[in-house]
Short mmCIF file of C-alpha atoms in Angstrom, two decimals:
data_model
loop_
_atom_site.label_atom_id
_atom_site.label_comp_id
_atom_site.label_asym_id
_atom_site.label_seq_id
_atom_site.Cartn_x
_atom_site.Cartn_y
_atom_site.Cartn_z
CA UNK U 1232 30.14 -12.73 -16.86
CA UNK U 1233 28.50 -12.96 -13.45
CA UNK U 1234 29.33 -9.67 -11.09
CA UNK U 1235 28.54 -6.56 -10.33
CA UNK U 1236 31.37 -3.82 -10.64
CA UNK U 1237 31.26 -1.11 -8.19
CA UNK U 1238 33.76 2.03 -7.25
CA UNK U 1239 32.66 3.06 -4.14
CA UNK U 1240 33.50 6.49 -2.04
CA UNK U 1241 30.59 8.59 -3.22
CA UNK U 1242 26.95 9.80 -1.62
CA UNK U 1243 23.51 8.83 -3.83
CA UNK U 1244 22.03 11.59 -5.44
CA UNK U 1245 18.69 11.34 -7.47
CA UNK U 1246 15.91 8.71 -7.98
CA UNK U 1247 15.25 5.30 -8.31
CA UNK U 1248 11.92 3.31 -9.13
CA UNK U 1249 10.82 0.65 -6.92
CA UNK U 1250 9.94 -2.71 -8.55
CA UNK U 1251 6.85 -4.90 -8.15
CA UNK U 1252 7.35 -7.26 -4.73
CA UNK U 1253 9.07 -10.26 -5.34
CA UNK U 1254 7.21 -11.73 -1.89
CA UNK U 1255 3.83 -10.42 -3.14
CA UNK U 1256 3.88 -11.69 -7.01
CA UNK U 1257 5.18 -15.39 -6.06
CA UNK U 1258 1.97 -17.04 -4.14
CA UNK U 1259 -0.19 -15.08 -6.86
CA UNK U 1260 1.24 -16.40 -9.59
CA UNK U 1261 0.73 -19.61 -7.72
CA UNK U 1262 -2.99 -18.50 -7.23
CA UNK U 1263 -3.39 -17.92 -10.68
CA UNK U 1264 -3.49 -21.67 -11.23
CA UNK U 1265 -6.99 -21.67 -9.60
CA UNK U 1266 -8.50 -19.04 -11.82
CA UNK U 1267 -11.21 -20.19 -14.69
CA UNK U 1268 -9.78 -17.77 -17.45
CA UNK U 1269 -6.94 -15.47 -17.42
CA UNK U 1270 -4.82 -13.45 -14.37
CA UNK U 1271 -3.38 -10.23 -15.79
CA UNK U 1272 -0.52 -9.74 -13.26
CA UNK U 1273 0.69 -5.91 -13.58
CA UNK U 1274 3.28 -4.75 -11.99
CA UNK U 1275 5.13 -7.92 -11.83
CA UNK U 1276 8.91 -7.48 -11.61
CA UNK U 1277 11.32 -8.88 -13.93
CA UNK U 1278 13.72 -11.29 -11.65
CA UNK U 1279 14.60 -14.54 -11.96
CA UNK U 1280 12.40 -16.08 -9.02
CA UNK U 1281 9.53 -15.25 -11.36
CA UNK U 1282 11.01 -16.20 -14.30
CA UNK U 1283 11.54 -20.05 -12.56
CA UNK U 1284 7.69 -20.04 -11.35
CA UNK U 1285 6.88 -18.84 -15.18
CA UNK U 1286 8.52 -21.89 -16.25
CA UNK U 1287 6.86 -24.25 -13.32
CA UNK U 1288 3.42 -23.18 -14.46
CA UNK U 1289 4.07 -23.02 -17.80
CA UNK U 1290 5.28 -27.07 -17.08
CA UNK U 1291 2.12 -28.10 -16.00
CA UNK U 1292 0.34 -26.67 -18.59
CA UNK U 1293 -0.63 -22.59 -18.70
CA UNK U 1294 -0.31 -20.23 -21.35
CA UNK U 1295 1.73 -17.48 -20.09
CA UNK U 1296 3.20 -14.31 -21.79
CA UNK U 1297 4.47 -10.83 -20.85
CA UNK U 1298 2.85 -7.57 -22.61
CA UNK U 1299 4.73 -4.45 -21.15
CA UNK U 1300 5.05 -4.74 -17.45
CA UNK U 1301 2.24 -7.34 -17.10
CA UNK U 1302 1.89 -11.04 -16.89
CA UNK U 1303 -0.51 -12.51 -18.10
CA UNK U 1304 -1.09 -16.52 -17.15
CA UNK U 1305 -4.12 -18.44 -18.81
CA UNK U 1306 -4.50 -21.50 -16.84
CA UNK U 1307 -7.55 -22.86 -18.33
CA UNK U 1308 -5.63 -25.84 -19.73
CA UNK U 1309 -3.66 -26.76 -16.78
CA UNK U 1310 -3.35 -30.66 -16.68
CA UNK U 1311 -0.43 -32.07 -15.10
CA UNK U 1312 0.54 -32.93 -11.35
CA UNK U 1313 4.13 -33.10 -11.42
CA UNK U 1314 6.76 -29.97 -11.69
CA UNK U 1315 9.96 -28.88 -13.51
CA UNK U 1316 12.58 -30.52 -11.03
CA UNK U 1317 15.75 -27.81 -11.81
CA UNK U 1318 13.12 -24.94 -11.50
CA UNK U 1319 12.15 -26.36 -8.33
CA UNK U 1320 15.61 -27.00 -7.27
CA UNK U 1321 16.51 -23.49 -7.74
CA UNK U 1322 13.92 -21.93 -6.04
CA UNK U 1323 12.41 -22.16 -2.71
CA UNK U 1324 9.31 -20.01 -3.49
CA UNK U 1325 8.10 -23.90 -5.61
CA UNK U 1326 7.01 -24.49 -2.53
CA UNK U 1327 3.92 -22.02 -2.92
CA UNK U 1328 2.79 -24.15 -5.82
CA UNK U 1329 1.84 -26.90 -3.78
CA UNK U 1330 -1.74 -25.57 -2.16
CA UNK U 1331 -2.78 -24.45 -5.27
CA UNK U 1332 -1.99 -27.48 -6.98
CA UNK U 1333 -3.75 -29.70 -4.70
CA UNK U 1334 -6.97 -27.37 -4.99
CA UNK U 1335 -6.91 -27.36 -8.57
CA UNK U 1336 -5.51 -31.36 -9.38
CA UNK U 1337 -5.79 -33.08 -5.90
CA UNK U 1338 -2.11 -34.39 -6.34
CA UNK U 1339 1.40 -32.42 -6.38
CA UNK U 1340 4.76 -34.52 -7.03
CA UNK U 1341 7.71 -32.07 -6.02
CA UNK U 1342 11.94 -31.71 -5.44
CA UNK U 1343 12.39 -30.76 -2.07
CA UNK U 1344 12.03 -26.72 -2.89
CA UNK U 1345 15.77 -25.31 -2.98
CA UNK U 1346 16.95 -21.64 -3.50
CA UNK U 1347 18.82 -19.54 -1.18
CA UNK U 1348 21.07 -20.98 1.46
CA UNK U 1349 19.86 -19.03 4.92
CA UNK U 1350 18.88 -21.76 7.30
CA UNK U 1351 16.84 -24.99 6.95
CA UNK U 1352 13.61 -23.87 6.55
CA UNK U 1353 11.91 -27.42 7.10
CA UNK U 1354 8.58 -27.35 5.06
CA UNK U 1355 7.15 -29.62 7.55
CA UNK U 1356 5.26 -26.90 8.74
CA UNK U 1357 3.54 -26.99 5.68
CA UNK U 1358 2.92 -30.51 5.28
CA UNK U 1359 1.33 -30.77 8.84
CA UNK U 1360 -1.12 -28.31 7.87
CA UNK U 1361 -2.23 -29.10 4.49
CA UNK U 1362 -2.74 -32.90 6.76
CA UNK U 1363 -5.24 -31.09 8.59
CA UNK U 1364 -7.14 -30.78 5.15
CA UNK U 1365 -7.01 -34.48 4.44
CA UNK U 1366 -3.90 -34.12 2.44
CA UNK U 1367 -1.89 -37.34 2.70
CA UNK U 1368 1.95 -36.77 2.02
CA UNK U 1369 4.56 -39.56 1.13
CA UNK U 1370 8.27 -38.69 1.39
CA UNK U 1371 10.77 -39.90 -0.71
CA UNK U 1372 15.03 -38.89 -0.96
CA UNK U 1373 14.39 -36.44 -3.33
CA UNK U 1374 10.97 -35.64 -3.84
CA UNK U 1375 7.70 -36.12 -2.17
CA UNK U 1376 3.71 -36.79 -3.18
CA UNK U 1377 0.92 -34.85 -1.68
CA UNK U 1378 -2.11 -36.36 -2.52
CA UNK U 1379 -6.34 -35.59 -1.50
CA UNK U 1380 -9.10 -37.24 -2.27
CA UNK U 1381 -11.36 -34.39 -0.93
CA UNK U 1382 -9.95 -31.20 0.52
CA UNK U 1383 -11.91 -30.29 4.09
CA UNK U 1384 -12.07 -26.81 5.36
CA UNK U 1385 -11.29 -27.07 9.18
CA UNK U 1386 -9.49 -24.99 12.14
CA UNK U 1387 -5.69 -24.98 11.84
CA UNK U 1388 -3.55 -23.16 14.25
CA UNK U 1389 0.19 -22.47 12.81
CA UNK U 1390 2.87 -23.33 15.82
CA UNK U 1391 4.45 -20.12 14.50
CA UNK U 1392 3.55 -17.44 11.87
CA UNK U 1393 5.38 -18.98 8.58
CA UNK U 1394 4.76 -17.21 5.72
CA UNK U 1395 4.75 -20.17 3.34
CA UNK U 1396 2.66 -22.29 5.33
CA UNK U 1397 0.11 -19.60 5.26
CA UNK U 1398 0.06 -19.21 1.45
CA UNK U 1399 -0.29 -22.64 1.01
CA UNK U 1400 -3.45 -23.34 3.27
CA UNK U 1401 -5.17 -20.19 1.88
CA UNK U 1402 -4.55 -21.59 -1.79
CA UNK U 1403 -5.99 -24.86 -0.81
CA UNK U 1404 -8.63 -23.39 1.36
CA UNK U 1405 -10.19 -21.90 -2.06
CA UNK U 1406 -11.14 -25.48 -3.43
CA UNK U 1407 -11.52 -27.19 -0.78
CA UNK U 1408 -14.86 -28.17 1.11
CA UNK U 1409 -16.28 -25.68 3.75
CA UNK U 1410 -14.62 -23.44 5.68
CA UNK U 1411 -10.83 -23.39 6.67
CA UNK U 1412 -10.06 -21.38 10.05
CA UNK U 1413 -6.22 -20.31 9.68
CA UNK U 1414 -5.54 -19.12 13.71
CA UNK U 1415 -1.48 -17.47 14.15
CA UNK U 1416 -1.30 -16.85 10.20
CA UNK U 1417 1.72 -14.48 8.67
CA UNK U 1418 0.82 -10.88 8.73
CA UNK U 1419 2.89 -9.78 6.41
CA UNK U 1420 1.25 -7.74 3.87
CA UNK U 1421 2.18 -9.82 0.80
CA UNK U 1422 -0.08 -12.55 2.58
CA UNK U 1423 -2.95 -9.40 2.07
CA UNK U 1424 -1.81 -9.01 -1.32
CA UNK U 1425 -2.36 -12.63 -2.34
CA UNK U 1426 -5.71 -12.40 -0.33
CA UNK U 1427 -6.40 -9.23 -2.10
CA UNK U 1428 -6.16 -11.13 -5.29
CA UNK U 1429 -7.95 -13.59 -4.81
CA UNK U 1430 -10.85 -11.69 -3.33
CA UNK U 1431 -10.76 -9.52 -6.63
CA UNK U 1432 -11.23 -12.97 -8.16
CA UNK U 1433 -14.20 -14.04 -6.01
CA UNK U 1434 -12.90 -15.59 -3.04
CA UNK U 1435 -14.82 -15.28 -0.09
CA UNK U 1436 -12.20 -13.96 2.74
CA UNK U 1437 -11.66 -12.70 6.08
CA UNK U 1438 -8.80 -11.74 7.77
CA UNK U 1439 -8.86 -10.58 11.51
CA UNK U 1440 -7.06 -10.06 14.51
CA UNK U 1441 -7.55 -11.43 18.38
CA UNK U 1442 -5.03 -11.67 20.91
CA UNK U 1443 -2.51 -10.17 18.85
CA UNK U 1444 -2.95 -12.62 16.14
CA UNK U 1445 -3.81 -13.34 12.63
CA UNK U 1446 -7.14 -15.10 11.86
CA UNK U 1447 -7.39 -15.92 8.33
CA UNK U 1448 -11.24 -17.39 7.39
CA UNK U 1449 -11.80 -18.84 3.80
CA UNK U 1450 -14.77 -19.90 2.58
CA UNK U 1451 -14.26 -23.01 0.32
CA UNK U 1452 -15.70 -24.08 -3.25
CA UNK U 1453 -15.98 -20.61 -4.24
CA UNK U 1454 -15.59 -20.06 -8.38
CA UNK U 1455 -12.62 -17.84 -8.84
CA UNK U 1456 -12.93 -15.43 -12.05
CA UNK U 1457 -10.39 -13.85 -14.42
CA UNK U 1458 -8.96 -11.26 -12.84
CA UNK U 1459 -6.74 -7.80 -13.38
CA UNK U 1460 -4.28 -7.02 -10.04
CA UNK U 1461 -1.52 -5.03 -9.47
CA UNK U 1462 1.41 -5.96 -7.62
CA UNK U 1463 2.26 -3.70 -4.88
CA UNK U 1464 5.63 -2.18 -4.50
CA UNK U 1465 8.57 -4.41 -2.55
CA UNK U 1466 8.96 -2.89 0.58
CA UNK U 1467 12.51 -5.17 0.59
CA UNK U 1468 14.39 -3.40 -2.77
CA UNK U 1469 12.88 -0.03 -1.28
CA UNK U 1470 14.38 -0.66 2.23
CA UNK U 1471 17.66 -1.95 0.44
CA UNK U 1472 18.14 1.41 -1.35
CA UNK U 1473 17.28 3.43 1.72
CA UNK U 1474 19.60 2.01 3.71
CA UNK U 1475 22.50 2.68 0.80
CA UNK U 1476 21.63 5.94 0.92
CA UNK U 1477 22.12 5.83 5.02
CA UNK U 1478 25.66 4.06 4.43
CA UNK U 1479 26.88 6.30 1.96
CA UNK U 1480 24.93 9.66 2.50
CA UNK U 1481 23.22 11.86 -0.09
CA UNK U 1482 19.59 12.51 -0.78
CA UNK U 1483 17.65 10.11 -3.05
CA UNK U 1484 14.28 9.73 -3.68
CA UNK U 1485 12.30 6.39 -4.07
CA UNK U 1486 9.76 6.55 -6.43
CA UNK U 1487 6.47 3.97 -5.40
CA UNK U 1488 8.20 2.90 -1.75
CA UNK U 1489 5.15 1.49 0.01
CA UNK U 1490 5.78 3.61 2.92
CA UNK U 1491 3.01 2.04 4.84
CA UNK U 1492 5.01 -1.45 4.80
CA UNK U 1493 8.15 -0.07 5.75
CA UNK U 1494 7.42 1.64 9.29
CA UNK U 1495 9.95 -0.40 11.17
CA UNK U 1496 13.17 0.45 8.30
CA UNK U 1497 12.04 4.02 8.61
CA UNK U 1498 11.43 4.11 12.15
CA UNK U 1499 15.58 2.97 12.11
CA UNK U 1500 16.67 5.47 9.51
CA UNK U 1501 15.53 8.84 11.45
CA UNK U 1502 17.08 7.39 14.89
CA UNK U 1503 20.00 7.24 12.49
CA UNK U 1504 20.02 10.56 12.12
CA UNK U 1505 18.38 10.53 8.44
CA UNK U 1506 15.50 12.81 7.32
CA UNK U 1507 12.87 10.77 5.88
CA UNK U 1508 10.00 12.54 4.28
CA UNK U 1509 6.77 10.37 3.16
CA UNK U 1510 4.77 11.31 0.22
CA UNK U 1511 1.76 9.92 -1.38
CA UNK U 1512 4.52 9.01 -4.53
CA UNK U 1513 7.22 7.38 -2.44
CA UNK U 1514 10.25 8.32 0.07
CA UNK U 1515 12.97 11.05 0.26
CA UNK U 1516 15.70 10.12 2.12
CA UNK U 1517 18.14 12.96 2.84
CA UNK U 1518 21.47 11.83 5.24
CA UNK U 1519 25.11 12.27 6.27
CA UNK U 1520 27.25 8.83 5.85
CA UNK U 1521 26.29 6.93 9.05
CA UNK U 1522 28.07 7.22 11.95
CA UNK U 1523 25.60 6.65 14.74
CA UNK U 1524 25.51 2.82 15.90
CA UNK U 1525 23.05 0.70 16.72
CA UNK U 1526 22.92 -0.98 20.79
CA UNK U 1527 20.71 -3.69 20.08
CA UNK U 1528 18.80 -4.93 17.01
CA UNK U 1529 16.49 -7.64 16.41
CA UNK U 1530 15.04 -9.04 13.27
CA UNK U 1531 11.54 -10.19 14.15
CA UNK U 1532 8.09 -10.85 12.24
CA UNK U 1533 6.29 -8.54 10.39
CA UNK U 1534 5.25 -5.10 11.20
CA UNK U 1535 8.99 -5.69 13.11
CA UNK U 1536 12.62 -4.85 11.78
CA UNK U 1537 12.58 -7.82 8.82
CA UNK U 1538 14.96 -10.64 8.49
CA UNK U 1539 15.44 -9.72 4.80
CA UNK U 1540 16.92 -6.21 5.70
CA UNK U 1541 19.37 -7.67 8.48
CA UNK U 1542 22.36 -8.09 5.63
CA UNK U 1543 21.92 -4.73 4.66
CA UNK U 1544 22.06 -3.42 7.91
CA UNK U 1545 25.29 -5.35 8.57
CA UNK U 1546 27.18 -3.82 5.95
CA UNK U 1547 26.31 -0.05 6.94
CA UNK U 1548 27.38 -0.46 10.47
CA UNK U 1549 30.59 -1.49 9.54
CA UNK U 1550 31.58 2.20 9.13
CA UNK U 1551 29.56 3.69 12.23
CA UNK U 1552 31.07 5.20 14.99
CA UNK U 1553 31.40 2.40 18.05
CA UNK U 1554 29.72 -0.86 18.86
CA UNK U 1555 26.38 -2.04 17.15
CA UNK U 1556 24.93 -6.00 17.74
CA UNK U 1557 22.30 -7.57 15.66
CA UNK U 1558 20.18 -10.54 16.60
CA UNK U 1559 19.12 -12.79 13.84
CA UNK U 1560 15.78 -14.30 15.15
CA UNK U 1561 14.31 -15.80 12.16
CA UNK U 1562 17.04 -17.72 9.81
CA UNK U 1563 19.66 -19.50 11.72
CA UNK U 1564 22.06 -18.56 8.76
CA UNK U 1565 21.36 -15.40 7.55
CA UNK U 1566 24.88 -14.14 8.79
CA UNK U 1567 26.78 -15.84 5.91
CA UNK U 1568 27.69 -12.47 4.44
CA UNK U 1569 30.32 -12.16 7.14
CA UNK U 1570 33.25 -13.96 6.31
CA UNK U 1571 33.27 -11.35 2.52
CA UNK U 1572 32.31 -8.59 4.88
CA UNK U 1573 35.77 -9.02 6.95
CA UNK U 1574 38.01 -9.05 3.54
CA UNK U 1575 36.87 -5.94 3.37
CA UNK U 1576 38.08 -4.59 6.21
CA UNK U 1577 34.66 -5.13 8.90
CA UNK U 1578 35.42 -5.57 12.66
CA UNK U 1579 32.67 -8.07 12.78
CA UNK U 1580 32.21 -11.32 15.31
CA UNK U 1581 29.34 -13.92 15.45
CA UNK U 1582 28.15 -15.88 18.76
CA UNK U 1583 25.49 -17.90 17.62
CA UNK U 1584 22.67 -16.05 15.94
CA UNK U 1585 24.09 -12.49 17.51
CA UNK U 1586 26.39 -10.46 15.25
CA UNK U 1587 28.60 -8.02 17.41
CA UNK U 1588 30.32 -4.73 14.70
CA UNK U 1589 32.77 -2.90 15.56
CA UNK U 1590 33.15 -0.15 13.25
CA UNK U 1591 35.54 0.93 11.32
CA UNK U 1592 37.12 3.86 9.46
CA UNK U 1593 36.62 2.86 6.03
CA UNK U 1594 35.58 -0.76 3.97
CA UNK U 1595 38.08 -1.39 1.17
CA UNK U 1596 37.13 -2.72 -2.20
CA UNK U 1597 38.06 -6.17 -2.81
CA UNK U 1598 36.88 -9.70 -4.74
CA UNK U 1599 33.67 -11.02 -2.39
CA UNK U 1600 31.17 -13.49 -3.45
CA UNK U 1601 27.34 -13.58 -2.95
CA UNK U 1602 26.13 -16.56 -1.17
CA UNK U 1603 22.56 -16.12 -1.23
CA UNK U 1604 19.93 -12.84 -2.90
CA UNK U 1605 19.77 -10.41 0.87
CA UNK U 1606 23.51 -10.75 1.25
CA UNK U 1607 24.41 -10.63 -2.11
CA UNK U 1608 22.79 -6.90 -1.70
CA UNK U 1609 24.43 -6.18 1.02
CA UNK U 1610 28.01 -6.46 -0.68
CA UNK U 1611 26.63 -4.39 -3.29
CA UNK U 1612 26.05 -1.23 -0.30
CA UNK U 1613 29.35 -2.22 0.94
CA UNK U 1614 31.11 -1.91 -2.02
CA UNK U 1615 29.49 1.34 -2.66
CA UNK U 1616 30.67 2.72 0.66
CA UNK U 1617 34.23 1.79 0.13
CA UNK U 1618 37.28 2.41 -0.89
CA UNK U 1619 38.32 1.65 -4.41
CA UNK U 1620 36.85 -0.76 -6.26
CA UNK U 1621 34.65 -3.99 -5.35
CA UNK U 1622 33.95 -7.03 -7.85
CA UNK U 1623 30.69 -9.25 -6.49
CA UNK U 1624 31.00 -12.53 -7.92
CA UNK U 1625 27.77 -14.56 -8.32
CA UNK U 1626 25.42 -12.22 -9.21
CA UNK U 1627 22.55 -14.55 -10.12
CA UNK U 1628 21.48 -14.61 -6.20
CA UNK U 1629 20.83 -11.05 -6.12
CA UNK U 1630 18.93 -11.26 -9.46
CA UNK U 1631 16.76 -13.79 -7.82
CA UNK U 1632 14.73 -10.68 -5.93
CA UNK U 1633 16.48 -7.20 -7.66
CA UNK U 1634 15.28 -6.86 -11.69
CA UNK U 1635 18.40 -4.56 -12.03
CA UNK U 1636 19.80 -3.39 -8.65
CA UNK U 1637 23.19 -2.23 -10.65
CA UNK U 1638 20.98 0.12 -13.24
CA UNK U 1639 19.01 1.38 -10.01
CA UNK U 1640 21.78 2.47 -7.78
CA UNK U 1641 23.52 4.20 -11.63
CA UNK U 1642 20.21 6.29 -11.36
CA UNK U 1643 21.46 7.27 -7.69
CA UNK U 1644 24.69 8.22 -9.04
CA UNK U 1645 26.68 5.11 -8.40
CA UNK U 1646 29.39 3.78 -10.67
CA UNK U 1647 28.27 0.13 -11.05
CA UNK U 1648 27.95 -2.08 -13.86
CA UNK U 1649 26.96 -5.97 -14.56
CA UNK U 1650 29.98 -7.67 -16.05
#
């Protein structure tokens, strides 16, 4: 009672809503933990990453229920320190919690954060930081203690843009003392989103560019009030479904794609030969099954082709015409999807982070497993542009970031059901 059934062979026809961003809605549920009152979160999609943060925050004390679509997370009561370990465990995005819970309690006992398997993602990048604030950390086997007396607003330069690390600086900026400088900050635009809240809220923010990067100012010991925000669309589930429509052909249309997020996926899709029309209500994607491969890809920060697109990418260019190669810049193994790519019949061979495809006529539908959410997706397009039919075992990774991704490609005319 954990795949996804598909019968593959046919093009997408018709359209598909795009879900509230599973990046976005993480760090501000996080945030929410610093508001006096109650965050209405709207928008906020149904997966099982925010399910596990629901029951983190609900663990240390907020009052949290869902009415329709929205969220809504009173954290007025919030007074413990120390998280659900098997929530934490199971997802990496715990991680988020810990600047906000040193603003709001000064201490934060924690699992090292688990979740999907895609590389080692040391959080040491973190912990440096948030030392820069006066935040003292003690490491243990299984769990650490971050601990601060008095959080200090200061300059912090990132070694490298992490996404994460960002988040959790900002969240501890709010409460802490002064101002806090973030220099080479993520520029994603869920980092905006979460900034966006918590401006709506009160916060006193700037975000700027020089030199080509990020330059994130927060005023500290600003009051943060409640607060109504809407979670943008995920630009990831939107790119997902475009690119099934590039691997299989047809003409779908993707209701609420933030287009203005997605300029490197559809920069790719028209040199694919797909016609991709932009609309002030989301994307229409008209296009022949792929055959035209790609010479030389690389994943690469934000506004750049994104790491959590690569898997999906993959599986398409199995089936085009000649030699494509993918480099994989960002997670040392994010090309795990490989090995239950090749029992399906993909031409595929890895030298270190570089993925070389030679493609074929046709993928067959087999048994594959997912090993993590991205390339649990990505054996979901394959199986929709092969042969027969596929089973994906362990669907719980792609339900991690995907409220329903077998209901949304059955709107596209896919046979596919959850079994």
């Amino acid at each position: 009672m954990d795949s996804i059934h598909v019968r593959g062979g046919n093009p997408l026809f018709g359209e598909t809503k795009i879900q509230g961003s599973k990046n976005a809605v993480l760090p501000i549920m996080a945030a929410a933990l610093l508001v006096e009152g109650v965050s209405v979160i709207e928008n906020c999609p149904k997966i099982a990453d925010v399910d596990h943060m629901q029951k983190l925050l609900a663990g240390i004390g907020c009052v949290i229920h869902w009415r329709n679509r929205s969220l809504y997370i009173n954290a007025e009561n919030a007074n413990d320190n120390k998280m659900n370990s098997e929530s934490v465990g199971k997802m990496r995005s715990s991680i988020m919690l810990l600047g906000a819970m040193l603003g709001r309690f000064g201490k934060a006992v924690m699992n090292y954060p688990g979740g999907c398997v895609i590389g080692a993602r040391p959080i040491d990048i973190h912990l440096n930081a948030l030392g820069k604030m006066g935040v003292t950390v003690k490491k243990e086997k299984n769990y650490f203690t971050a601990t601060s007396e008095k959080l200090t607003g200061t300059v912090i330069e990132l070694p490298s843009p992490s996404v994460g690390a960002s988040e959790n600086v900002i969240l501890a900026a709010i409460n802490a003392e002064g101002i806090t400088t973030l220099r080479n900050a993520a520029p994603e635009p869920e980092i905006v989103a979460l900034c966006d809240f918590l401006k709506k809220a009160g916060a006193k923010i700037d975000i700027k560019t020089e030199e080509g990067k990020v330059i994130i100012v927060i005023q500290g010991g600003v009051r943060l009030n409640p607060v109504s925000f809407r979670i943008p669309a995920d630009r990831i589930v939107a790119g997902t479904y475009m690119l099934g429509v590039l691997g299989a052909g047809g003409h779908v249309f993707l209701k609420d794609a933030p287009a203005s997020h997605m300029r490197a996926i559809i920069e790719l899709a028209r040199e694919m030969n797909a016609d991709v029309n932009v609309t002030d209500k989301g994307i229409a994607v008209l296009a022949d099954c792929i055959t035209k491969p790609l010479k030389y890809l690389e994943t690469d920060i934000y506004p750049l082709f994104p790491t959590d697109l690569q898997s999906q990418l993959l599986s398409i260019l199995t089936i085009a015409d000649g030699e494509s190669v993918i480099c994989e810049k960002i997670f040392e193994d994010r090309l795990k999807v490989v090995p239950q790519l090749r029992k399906m019949g993909a031409d595929i061979s890895i030298s270190g982070n570089i993925a070389t495809i030679r493609g074929v006529s046709r993928l067959k539908g087999t048994k594959v497993k997912a090993k993590e959410l991205r390339g649990g997706a990505a054996l979901v397009i394959a199986g929709i542009i092969a042969e027969g039919n596929t089973i994906i075992s362990k669907r719980q990774f792609i339900e991690r970031g995907y409220e329903d991704i077998a209901r949304d490609f059955r709107d596209l005319g896919v046979i596919i059901n959850n079994v």
